PDB file of C-alpha atoms and ligand atoms in Angstrom:
ATOM      1  CA  MET A1286      66.499  33.180 147.934  1.00  0.00           C
ATOM      2  CA  HIS A1287      64.111  35.796 149.251  1.00  0.00           C
ATOM      3  CA  ASP A1288      61.659  37.098 146.623  1.00  0.00           C
ATOM      4  CA  ASP A1289      62.785  40.709 147.203  1.00  0.00           C
ATOM      5  CA  MET A1290      66.372  39.712 146.448  1.00  0.00           C
ATOM      6  CA  ARG A1291      65.443  37.739 143.349  1.00  0.00           C
ATOM      7  CA  THR A1292      63.249  40.443 141.825  1.00  0.00           C
ATOM      8  CA  ALA A1293      65.825  43.158 142.582  1.00  0.00           C
ATOM      9  CA  ILE A1294      68.605  41.160 140.885  1.00  0.00           C
ATOM     10  CA  GLU A1295      66.327  40.409 137.920  1.00  0.00           C
ATOM     11  CA  ALA A1296      65.685  44.145 137.599  1.00  0.00           C
ATOM     12  CA  GLN A1297      69.438  44.794 137.749  1.00  0.00           C
ATOM     13  CA  VAL A1298      70.045  42.334 134.910  1.00  0.00           C
ATOM     14  CA  GLY A1299      67.733  44.595 132.905  1.00  0.00           C
ATOM     15  CA  HIS A1300      69.560  47.734 134.044  1.00  0.00           C
ATOM     16  CA  GLU A1301      72.906  46.281 132.946  1.00  0.00           C
ATOM     17  CA  PHE A1302      71.538  45.266 129.532  1.00  0.00           C
ATOM     18  CA  GLY A1303      69.982  48.750 129.410  1.00  0.00           C
ATOM     19  CA  ALA A1304      73.422  50.243 130.019  1.00  0.00           C
ATOM     20  CA  ALA A1305      74.844  48.074 127.219  1.00  0.00           C
ATOM     21  CA  HIS A1306      72.099  49.453 124.959  1.00  0.00           C
ATOM     22  CA  VAL A1307      72.874  53.052 125.966  1.00  0.00           C
ATOM     23  CA  TYR A1308      76.604  52.655 125.300  1.00  0.00           C
ATOM     24  CA  LEU A1309      76.046  50.889 121.995  1.00  0.00           C
ATOM     25  CA  SER A1310      73.802  53.778 120.948  1.00  0.00           C
ATOM     26  CA  MET A1311      76.539  56.216 122.003  1.00  0.00           C
ATOM     27  CA  SER A1312      79.046  54.198 119.981  1.00  0.00           C
ATOM     28  CA  GLY A1313      76.905  54.700 116.899  1.00  0.00           C
ATOM     29  CA  PHE A1314      76.648  58.416 117.672  1.00  0.00           C
ATOM     30  CA  PHE A1315      80.441  58.759 117.883  1.00  0.00           C
ATOM     31  CA  ASP A1316      80.947  56.818 114.657  1.00  0.00           C
ATOM     32  CA  GLY A1317      78.566  59.260 113.017  1.00  0.00           C
ATOM     33  CA  GLN A1318      80.726  62.123 114.332  1.00  0.00           C
ATOM     34  CA  ASN A1319      83.848  60.623 112.693  1.00  0.00           C
ATOM     35  CA  LEU A1320      85.320  59.823 116.090  1.00  0.00           C
ATOM     36  CA  PRO A1321      86.120  56.101 115.726  1.00  0.00           C
ATOM     37  CA  GLY A1322      88.184  55.981 118.935  1.00  0.00           C
ATOM     38  CA  PHE A1323      85.271  57.165 121.058  1.00  0.00           C
ATOM     39  CA  ALA A1324      83.033  54.761 119.153  1.00  0.00           C
ATOM     40  CA  GLN A1325      85.382  51.851 119.940  1.00  0.00           C
ATOM     41  CA  TRP A1326      85.585  52.863 123.607  1.00  0.00           C
ATOM     42  CA  MET A1327      81.791  52.924 123.879  1.00  0.00           C
ATOM     43  CA  ARG A1328      81.487  49.593 122.091  1.00  0.00           C
ATOM     44  CA  ALA A1329      83.937  48.036 124.569  1.00  0.00           C
ATOM     45  CA  GLN A1330      81.945  49.602 127.416  1.00  0.00           C
ATOM     46  CA  SER A1331      78.761  48.108 126.000  1.00  0.00           C
ATOM     47  CA  GLU A1332      80.381  44.666 125.905  1.00  0.00           C
ATOM     48  CA  GLU A1333      81.449  45.086 129.512  1.00  0.00           C
ATOM     49  CA  GLU A1334      77.870  45.863 130.541  1.00  0.00           C
ATOM     50  CA  ILE A1335      76.720  42.641 128.909  1.00  0.00           C
ATOM     51  CA  GLU A1336      79.304  40.826 131.061  1.00  0.00           C
ATOM     52  CA  HIS A1337      77.824  42.537 134.150  1.00  0.00           C
ATOM     53  CA  ALA A1338      74.318  41.456 133.168  1.00  0.00           C
ATOM     54  CA  MET A1339      75.466  37.889 132.634  1.00  0.00           C
ATOM     55  CA  LYS A1340      77.270  37.793 135.975  1.00  0.00           C
ATOM     56  CA  LEU A1341      73.968  38.639 137.703  1.00  0.00           C
ATOM     57  CA  PHE A1342      71.988  36.285 135.467  1.00  0.00           C
ATOM     58  CA  ASP A1343      74.387  33.416 136.210  1.00  0.00           C
ATOM     59  CA  PHE A1344      74.195  34.138 139.927  1.00  0.00           C
ATOM     60  CA  LEU A1345      70.415  33.639 139.772  1.00  0.00           C
ATOM     61  CA  VAL A1346      70.710  30.491 137.665  1.00  0.00           C
ATOM     62  CA  ASP A1347      73.328  29.078 140.029  1.00  0.00           C
ATOM     63  CA  ARG A1348      70.879  29.640 142.880  1.00  0.00           C
ATOM     64  CA  GLY A1349      68.203  27.624 141.086  1.00  0.00           C
ATOM     65  CA  VAL A1350      66.212  30.608 139.778  1.00  0.00           C
ATOM     66  CA  ALA A1351      64.844  30.814 136.219  1.00  0.00           C
ATOM     67  CA  PRO A1352      65.223  34.606 135.833  1.00  0.00           C
ATOM     68  CA  GLU A1353      62.249  36.667 134.698  1.00  0.00           C
ATOM     69  CA  LEU A1354      63.815  39.416 132.628  1.00  0.00           C
ATOM     70  CA  PRO A1355      62.403  42.932 132.269  1.00  0.00           C
ATOM     71  CA  ALA A1356      62.025  44.951 129.062  1.00  0.00           C
ATOM     72  CA  ILE A1357      64.932  47.193 128.077  1.00  0.00           C
ATOM     73  CA  PRO A1358      64.075  50.869 127.491  1.00  0.00           C
ATOM     74  CA  LYS A1359      64.937  52.591 124.215  1.00  0.00           C
ATOM     75  CA  PRO A1360      68.268  54.404 124.691  1.00  0.00           C
ATOM     76  CA  PRO A1361      68.927  58.035 123.713  1.00  0.00           C
ATOM     77  CA  HIS A1362      69.985  58.294 120.089  1.00  0.00           C
ATOM     78  CA  THR A1363      71.556  61.716 119.572  1.00  0.00           C
ATOM     79  CA  PHE A1364      73.664  64.009 121.727  1.00  0.00           C
ATOM     80  CA  ALA A1365      74.498  67.682 121.351  1.00  0.00           C
ATOM     81  CA  SER A1366      78.227  67.022 121.756  1.00  0.00           C
ATOM     82  CA  PRO A1367      80.777  64.484 122.995  1.00  0.00           C
ATOM     83  CA  VAL A1368      80.702  66.271 126.356  1.00  0.00           C
ATOM     84  CA  GLU A1369      76.948  65.772 126.573  1.00  0.00           C
ATOM     85  CA  ALA A1370      77.288  62.073 125.736  1.00  0.00           C
ATOM     86  CA  PHE A1371      79.912  61.539 128.443  1.00  0.00           C
ATOM     87  CA  ALA A1372      77.934  63.608 130.930  1.00  0.00           C
ATOM     88  CA  ALA A1373      75.039  61.209 130.283  1.00  0.00           C
ATOM     89  CA  ALA A1374      77.378  58.217 130.663  1.00  0.00           C
ATOM     90  CA  PHE A1375      78.700  59.535 133.977  1.00  0.00           C
ATOM     91  CA  GLU A1376      75.172  60.194 135.274  1.00  0.00           C
ATOM     92  CA  HIS A1377      74.191  56.722 134.161  1.00  0.00           C
ATOM     93  CA  GLU A1378      77.054  55.165 136.127  1.00  0.00           C
ATOM     94  CA  CYS A1379      76.161  57.164 139.250  1.00  0.00           C
ATOM     95  CA  GLY A1380      72.637  55.780 138.893  1.00  0.00           C
ATOM     96  CA  VAL A1381      73.941  52.227 138.574  1.00  0.00           C
ATOM     97  CA  THR A1382      76.019  52.730 141.720  1.00  0.00           C
ATOM     98  CA  ARG A1383      72.863  53.716 143.602  1.00  0.00           C
ATOM     99  CA  GLN A1384      71.099  50.627 142.226  1.00  0.00           C
ATOM    100  CA  ILE A1385      73.930  48.341 143.346  1.00  0.00           C
ATOM    101  CA  HIS A1386      73.966  49.894 146.802  1.00  0.00           C
ATOM    102  CA  ALA A1387      70.203  49.362 147.066  1.00  0.00           C
ATOM    103  CA  LEU A1388      70.705  45.702 146.110  1.00  0.00           C
ATOM    104  CA  TYR A1389      73.330  45.362 148.796  1.00  0.00           C
ATOM    105  CA  GLU A1390      70.903  46.795 151.357  1.00  0.00           C
ATOM    106  CA  ILE A1391      68.406  44.083 150.435  1.00  0.00           C
ATOM    107  CA  ALA A1392      71.115  41.423 150.732  1.00  0.00           C
ATOM    108  CA  LEU A1393      71.983  42.754 154.201  1.00  0.00           C
ATOM    109  CA  GLU A1394      68.343  42.904 155.260  1.00  0.00           C
ATOM    110  CA  HIS A1395      67.744  39.267 154.321  1.00  0.00           C
ATOM    111  CA  LYS A1396      71.153  38.022 155.499  1.00  0.00           C
ATOM    112  CA  ASP A1397      71.878  36.763 151.984  1.00  0.00           C
ATOM    113  CA  TYR A1398      75.614  36.247 152.382  1.00  0.00           C
ATOM    114  CA  SER A1399      76.332  34.849 148.925  1.00  0.00           C
ATOM    115  CA  ALA A1400      74.515  37.811 147.328  1.00  0.00           C
ATOM    116  CA  GLN A1401      76.602  40.124 149.510  1.00  0.00           C
ATOM    117  CA  MET A1402      79.805  38.477 148.270  1.00  0.00           C
ATOM    118  CA  MET A1403      78.694  38.713 144.648  1.00  0.00           C
ATOM    119  CA  LEU A1404      77.605  42.357 145.036  1.00  0.00           C
ATOM    120  CA  GLN A1405      80.882  43.397 146.624  1.00  0.00           C
ATOM    121  CA  TRP A1406      82.478  42.831 143.215  1.00  0.00           C
ATOM    122  CA  PHE A1407      79.954  45.252 141.696  1.00  0.00           C
ATOM    123  CA  ILE A1408      80.533  47.853 144.424  1.00  0.00           C
ATOM    124  CA  THR A1409      84.256  47.871 143.584  1.00  0.00           C
ATOM    125  CA  GLU A1410      83.497  47.870 139.859  1.00  0.00           C
ATOM    126  CA  GLN A1411      81.236  50.919 140.204  1.00  0.00           C
ATOM    127  CA  LEU A1412      84.038  52.896 141.835  1.00  0.00           C
ATOM    128  CA  GLU A1413      86.068  52.201 138.704  1.00  0.00           C
ATOM    129  CA  GLU A1414      83.184  52.959 136.335  1.00  0.00           C
ATOM    130  CA  GLU A1415      82.494  56.344 137.914  1.00  0.00           C
ATOM    131  CA  LYS A1416      86.187  57.224 137.956  1.00  0.00           C
ATOM    132  CA  LEU A1417      86.554  56.239 134.303  1.00  0.00           C
ATOM    133  CA  THR A1418      83.515  58.031 132.868  1.00  0.00           C
ATOM    134  CA  GLY A1419      83.883  61.019 135.204  1.00  0.00           C
ATOM    135  CA  GLY A1420      87.570  61.361 134.323  1.00  0.00           C
ATOM    136  CA  LEU A1421      86.873  61.250 130.598  1.00  0.00           C
ATOM    137  CA  LEU A1422      84.080  63.790 131.012  1.00  0.00           C
ATOM    138  CA  GLU A1423      86.515  66.194 132.691  1.00  0.00           C
ATOM    139  CA  ARG A1424      89.143  65.653 129.982  1.00  0.00           C
ATOM    140  CA  LEU A1425      86.538  66.251 127.282  1.00  0.00           C
ATOM    141  CA  LYS A1426      85.551  69.515 128.941  1.00  0.00           C
ATOM    142  CA  MET A1427      89.232  70.535 128.833  1.00  0.00           C
ATOM    143  CA  VAL A1428      89.504  69.970 125.076  1.00  0.00           C
ATOM    144  CA  GLU A1429      86.108  71.485 124.210  1.00  0.00           C
ATOM    145  CA  GLY A1430      86.478  73.751 121.193  1.00  0.00           C
ATOM    146  CA  SER A1431      89.770  72.212 120.042  1.00  0.00           C
ATOM    147  CA  ARG A1432      89.209  69.763 117.194  1.00  0.00           C
ATOM    148  CA  SER A1433      92.877  68.729 117.158  1.00  0.00           C
ATOM    149  CA  ALA A1434      92.908  67.955 120.908  1.00  0.00           C
ATOM    150  CA  LEU A1435      89.690  65.985 120.449  1.00  0.00           C
ATOM    151  CA  LEU A1436      91.329  63.901 117.714  1.00  0.00           C
ATOM    152  CA  ILE A1437      94.314  63.134 119.984  1.00  0.00           C
ATOM    153  CA  LEU A1438      91.915  61.933 122.685  1.00  0.00           C
ATOM    154  CA  ASP A1439      90.026  59.940 120.058  1.00  0.00           C
ATOM    155  CA  ALA A1440      93.229  58.145 119.038  1.00  0.00           C
ATOM    156  CA  GLU A1441      93.966  57.331 122.682  1.00  0.00           C
ATOM    157  CA  LEU A1442      90.493  55.919 123.354  1.00  0.00           C
ATOM    158  CA  GLY A1443      90.579  53.810 120.204  1.00  0.00           C
ATOM    159  CA  ALA A1444      93.147  51.532 121.854  1.00  0.00           C
ATOM    160  CA  ARG A1445      90.542  50.107 124.228  1.00  0.00           C
ATOM    161  CA  GLN A1446      89.478  46.518 123.656  1.00  0.00           C
ATOM    162  CA  GLY A1447      86.387  44.774 125.018  1.00  0.00           C
ATOM    163  CA  GLY A1448      86.747  43.862 128.691  1.00  0.00           C
ATOM    164  CA  GLU A1449      89.628  46.308 129.239  1.00  0.00           C
ATOM    165  CA  HIS A1450      89.520  49.280 131.560  1.00  0.00           C
ATOM    166  CA  PRO A1451      92.052  51.861 130.280  1.00  0.00           C
ATOM    167  CA  ALA A1452      91.245  55.603 130.265  1.00  0.00           C
TER     168      ALA A1452
HETATM  169 FE1  FEO B 995      77.515  47.777 134.865  1.00  0.00          FE
HETATM  170 FE2  FEO B 995      78.655  50.457 134.048  1.00  0.00          FE
HETATM  171  O1  FEO B 995      77.671  49.510 135.245  1.00  0.00           O
END
């Protein structure tokens, strides 16, 4: 594997673990706000990010690379409101999409066909991730100011289990 490809995928492993860290932090924030459904949704999202990181890690290992992992930045800890937390989550996902697209460019440049195949899964996944977080952000904006509507949404989100992708 070309060095550029390897180092870019290693960096992405860090970004995915970083995302898991961000969502776990958000889960704690929502628990502190007495919104256990949002907390559960964020916890499931965090678990999903760990799966993404491991998919990239395993790809490197399967290609004979001993991955050199980066440090994970400290995530944000408090948010002004649920809307602000989901706005941050949506922005985060848009950033990940750009990272995945940049990885794909490297795979194209170096004619790394197996990396292209692996990354196509992530390109599709990012469509879903943006739709999911962006959709919830818009719904949260709709219920802003209504505690009862927020609690209904909280109950709905609490149904999410790790690895699932419901709204
Ligand atoms: Fe793994 Fe949510 O991007």
